[in-house]
Amino acid sequence: MSLSILPKVELHLHIEGAAPPAFIRGLAHEKNVDISGIFDEHGSYKYKDFWDFLKVYEAATSVLNTPEDFASLTRAVLEESAASGVIYTEAFISPDFCGGRDVGAWKEYLAAIREAADEAEANDGVVLRGIITCIRHFGSEKARESAICAAETAGDWVVGFGIGGDEKMGALKDFKWSFDCAREAGLALTAHAGEWGGAQSVKDAVDDLKVVRLGHGVQAIDDPALVDRLAEDEIVFEVCPGSNVALGVYPNWRAHPIHRLREAGCKVTISTDDPPFFHTTMNNEYDRLADAFDWDEGVFTDIAMTSAQAAFCDDETKTKILKRLEQR
Ligand code: HPA
Ligand code: ZN
């Protein structure tokens, strides 16, 4: 069975984190910036652990500083998505990296990204929508500015709001104002929790920020009562197994809790997070999961449907995506 031909839906992808290393090196060369230290001898991104990964991530992102850079990035990222059979993807986009949270500049970056996404949809049939994300270790004040950027541009393309970054910094409740602001603007909510923060951080995301999806969320597995509650409340897990294995959250694919969460009735979806950093693609995620858990095509089709239903886009777009999944 070839899983590569299955149409796929991805809900958790950081746009800068999806930048191919050669693309970032090209921009660094053009702009005469020396970031050679973030690459290994094979030209891949090099980092020691999650916290070093965040530093390398920000160094790579430092060469993306015009709307046109983000348009080129969007084209490069969606080309890779389409190559794995992705038909719909939601990408995290940060006003921090797109114009320093200035609403006017943000709108210019967003327009460039959307134009590139429209081109990719016309050429490859891959649909992109944006989830605006604040960055936890940049602090709650900057997050408010990001939330205002998100609220100012909420609509049929900017569909969600989230938080990424260092889960061990600050408390999720410090970001309540930002999440309330985004919700009031009509945005759907997700938060990185339970990647590094333990089961309690998952509870905090649901209780304090009222999210309907969890970025990772996998450490909820350590609290069986919480797992039951998340299943009951139909909270959706944006699971990124290759990311978790590459960063050492779990020692190998078989030890990853995605299968146990699914067996417990939780709504799990599959994403790549920052694919070149973790040497993965959607096709690779599918293949490794099939090997680890003996999942067949039926399981993956079921997960793709769950993902489409959990997408933050409008109903018309969702119906189109669901139809394309059913046509297979
Ligand atoms: N985790 C948290 N924050 C992030 C990540 C991640 O994997 N990638 C980019 N920001
Ligand atoms: Zn992530």
XYZ file of N, CA and C in Angstrom, residues 44-134:
273
model
N 21.933 20.711 6.819
C 20.674 20.695 7.584
C 20.785 21.654 8.773
N 19.628 22.011 9.331
C 19.643 22.814 10.551
C 20.278 21.995 11.675
N 21.051 22.680 12.524
C 21.768 21.990 13.612
C 21.329 22.583 14.947
N 20.911 21.730 15.893
C 20.531 22.221 17.225
C 20.690 21.068 18.208
N 20.842 21.436 19.499
C 21.129 20.408 20.511
C 19.873 19.887 21.194
N 18.937 20.777 21.463
C 17.720 20.385 22.173
C 16.620 21.381 21.804
N 15.466 21.295 22.434
C 14.346 22.168 22.082
C 14.699 23.654 22.225
N 15.399 23.988 23.302
C 15.670 25.389 23.585
C 16.691 25.942 22.587
N 17.640 25.090 22.203
C 18.592 25.479 21.164
C 17.863 25.552 19.813
N 16.918 24.650 19.600
C 16.096 24.680 18.383
C 15.408 26.044 18.249
N 14.854 26.554 19.348
C 14.163 27.850 19.285
C 15.132 28.970 18.875
N 16.380 28.877 19.351
C 17.384 29.901 18.988
C 17.744 29.798 17.505
N 17.960 28.560 17.045
C 18.314 28.350 15.632
C 17.157 28.814 14.742
N 15.946 28.506 15.187
C 14.726 28.902 14.472
C 14.699 30.424 14.287
N 14.993 31.145 15.371
C 14.946 32.613 15.292
C 16.094 33.161 14.445
N 17.248 32.492 14.468
C 18.372 32.922 13.616
C 18.010 32.716 12.142
N 17.412 31.585 11.825
C 17.003 31.309 10.434
C 15.974 32.356 9.990
N 15.039 32.652 10.888
C 13.947 33.582 10.569
C 14.457 35.016 10.378
N 15.650 35.310 10.947
C 16.173 36.685 10.876
C 16.446 37.145 9.445
N 16.569 36.213 8.495
C 16.812 36.642 7.100
C 15.507 36.851 6.330
N 14.382 36.552 6.987
C 13.068 36.783 6.359
C 12.587 38.146 6.821
N 12.839 39.180 6.045
C 12.418 40.486 6.555
C 11.708 41.407 5.577
N 11.146 40.835 4.516
C 10.275 41.647 3.649
C 9.040 40.812 3.294
N 7.954 41.484 2.885
C 6.775 40.727 2.441
C 7.135 39.762 1.301
N 8.032 40.198 0.400
C 8.415 39.332 -0.726
C 9.137 38.068 -0.242
N 9.960 38.203 0.830
C 10.616 37.010 1.404
C 9.554 36.008 1.862
N 8.512 36.516 2.505
C 7.467 35.608 2.995
C 6.631 35.036 1.849
N 6.492 35.805 0.758
C 5.784 35.265 -0.405
C 6.590 34.105 -0.993
N 7.910 34.295 -1.152
C 8.761 33.216 -1.687
C 8.728 32.015 -0.743
N 8.791 32.311 0.561
C 8.736 31.222 1.550
C 7.437 30.429 1.396
N 6.329 31.133 1.267
C 5.027 30.472 1.141
C 5.021 29.554 -0.082
N 5.574 30.045 -1.196
C 5.634 29.204 -2.411
C 6.462 27.950 -2.148
N 7.635 28.117 -1.510
C 8.520 26.966 -1.248
C 7.844 25.956 -0.317
N 7.166 26.471 0.698
C 6.532 25.587 1.694
C 5.378 24.800 1.058
N 4.553 25.492 0.278
C 3.382 24.814 -0.296
C 3.774 23.817 -1.382
N 4.907 24.068 -2.027
C 5.412 23.095 -3.005
C 5.709 21.769 -2.305
N 6.347 21.861 -1.138
C 6.652 20.653 -0.343
C 5.371 19.979 0.144
N 4.409 20.792 0.590
C 3.147 20.222 1.078
C 2.463 19.442 -0.042
N 2.375 20.077 -1.216
C 1.710 19.429 -2.346
C 2.416 18.126 -2.717
N 3.747 18.098 -2.585
C 4.513 16.889 -2.936
C 4.168 15.717 -2.015
N 3.627 16.016 -0.824
C 3.211 14.947 0.097
C 1.708 14.672 -0.004
N 1.053 15.272 -0.965
C -0.386 15.019 -1.121
C -1.268 15.853 -0.206
N -0.696 16.924 0.386
C -1.507 17.774 1.270
C -2.460 18.617 0.397
N -3.742 18.597 0.744
C -4.724 19.388 -0.020
C -5.190 20.615 0.768
N -4.979 20.584 2.084
C -5.375 21.729 2.922
C -4.400 21.826 4.082
N -3.936 23.040 4.351
C -3.018 23.203 5.470
C -3.286 24.526 6.185
N -3.078 24.511 7.483
C -3.163 25.733 8.270
C -1.765 26.031 8.789
N -1.274 27.236 8.510
C 0.086 27.576 8.933
C 0.049 28.647 10.017
N 0.945 28.468 10.992
C 1.149 29.491 12.022
C 1.998 30.606 11.433
N 1.506 31.829 11.554
C 2.218 33.000 11.049
C 2.290 34.009 12.203
N 3.490 34.549 12.438
C 3.691 35.419 13.609
C 3.906 36.868 13.208
N 3.057 37.776 13.697
C 3.312 39.204 13.457
C 4.682 39.637 13.993
N 5.235 38.894 14.965
C 6.579 39.206 15.477
C 7.601 39.201 14.343
N 7.463 38.234 13.436
C 8.435 38.091 12.335
C 7.983 38.826 11.073
N 6.745 39.281 11.060
C 6.189 39.939 9.872
C 5.872 41.389 10.202
N 6.915 42.213 10.244
C 6.692 43.648 10.453
C 6.702 44.077 11.908
N 7.206 43.235 12.796
C 7.371 43.630 14.205
C 6.077 44.048 14.896
N 4.976 43.375 14.551
C 3.658 43.566 15.184
C 3.033 44.937 14.903
N 3.526 45.625 13.891
C 2.888 46.883 13.468
C 1.736 46.516 12.521
N 0.526 46.997 12.823
C -0.651 46.531 12.072
C -0.521 46.828 10.567
N -0.027 48.017 10.235
C 0.110 48.389 8.820
C 1.085 47.465 8.100
N 2.251 47.263 8.699
C 3.268 46.385 8.088
C 2.735 44.954 8.013
N 2.091 44.512 9.079
C 1.523 43.161 9.135
C 0.595 42.911 7.946
N -0.237 43.909 7.648
C -1.189 43.752 6.532
C -0.451 43.568 5.203
N 0.695 44.222 5.066
C 1.472 44.066 3.819
C 2.077 42.663 3.717
N 2.604 42.169 4.820
C 3.150 40.804 4.824
C 2.036 39.801 4.501
N 0.908 40.001 5.161
C -0.206 39.073 4.989
C -0.692 39.056 3.527
N -0.763 40.247 2.931
C -1.221 40.331 1.534
C -0.266 39.550 0.624
N 1.042 39.667 0.883
C 2.035 38.961 0.053
C 1.906 37.445 0.235
N 1.704 37.007 1.475
C 1.559 35.571 1.755
C 0.302 35.032 1.068
N -0.783 35.797 1.181
C -2.050 35.349 0.583
C -1.949 35.251 -0.935
N -1.265 36.202 -1.544
C -1.126 36.178 -3.001
C -0.363 34.917 -3.428
N 0.714 34.613 -2.699
C 1.492 33.410 -3.014
C 0.642 32.152 -2.785
N -0.181 32.181 -1.748
C -1.036 31.020 -1.451
C -2.087 30.836 -2.549
N -2.638 31.934 -3.038
C -3.632 31.838 -4.121
C -3.009 31.210 -5.370
N -1.768 31.615 -5.654
C -1.039 31.053 -6.803
C -0.858 29.546 -6.626
N -0.435 29.135 -5.426
C -0.197 27.711 -5.162
C -1.498 26.923 -5.264
N -2.596 27.543 -4.808
C -3.894 26.844 -4.896
C -4.277 26.645 -6.364
N -4.052 27.675 -7.176
C -4.384 27.576 -8.603
C -3.497 26.537 -9.298
N -2.222 26.492 -8.921
C -1.285 25.588 -9.613
C -1.328 24.154 -9.103
N -1.378 23.991 -7.765
C -1.226 22.652 -7.171
C -2.450 22.176 -6.419
N -3.467 23.021 -6.286
C -4.687 22.612 -5.583
C -4.547 22.555 -4.072
N -3.451 23.089 -3.527
C -3.303 23.055 -2.067
C -3.831 24.367 -1.479
N -4.729 24.229 -0.502
C -5.406 25.386 0.102
C -4.702 25.740 1.414
N -4.365 27.018 1.590
C -3.715 27.473 2.834
C -4.616 28.448 3.577
N -4.646 28.322 4.894
C -5.279 29.316 5.752
C -4.303 29.651 6.884
N -4.465 30.842 7.497
C -3.507 31.289 8.496
C -4.037 31.242 9.921
N -3.174 30.799 10.821
C -3.434 30.903 12.267
C -2.365 31.855 12.800
N -2.818 32.982 13.332
C -1.853 33.971 13.790
C -1.363 33.546 15.172
N -0.054 33.573 15.339
C 0.461 33.030 16.589
C 1.344 34.032 17.327
N 1.147 34.079 18.643
C 2.069 34.836 19.482
C 3.115 33.858 20.003
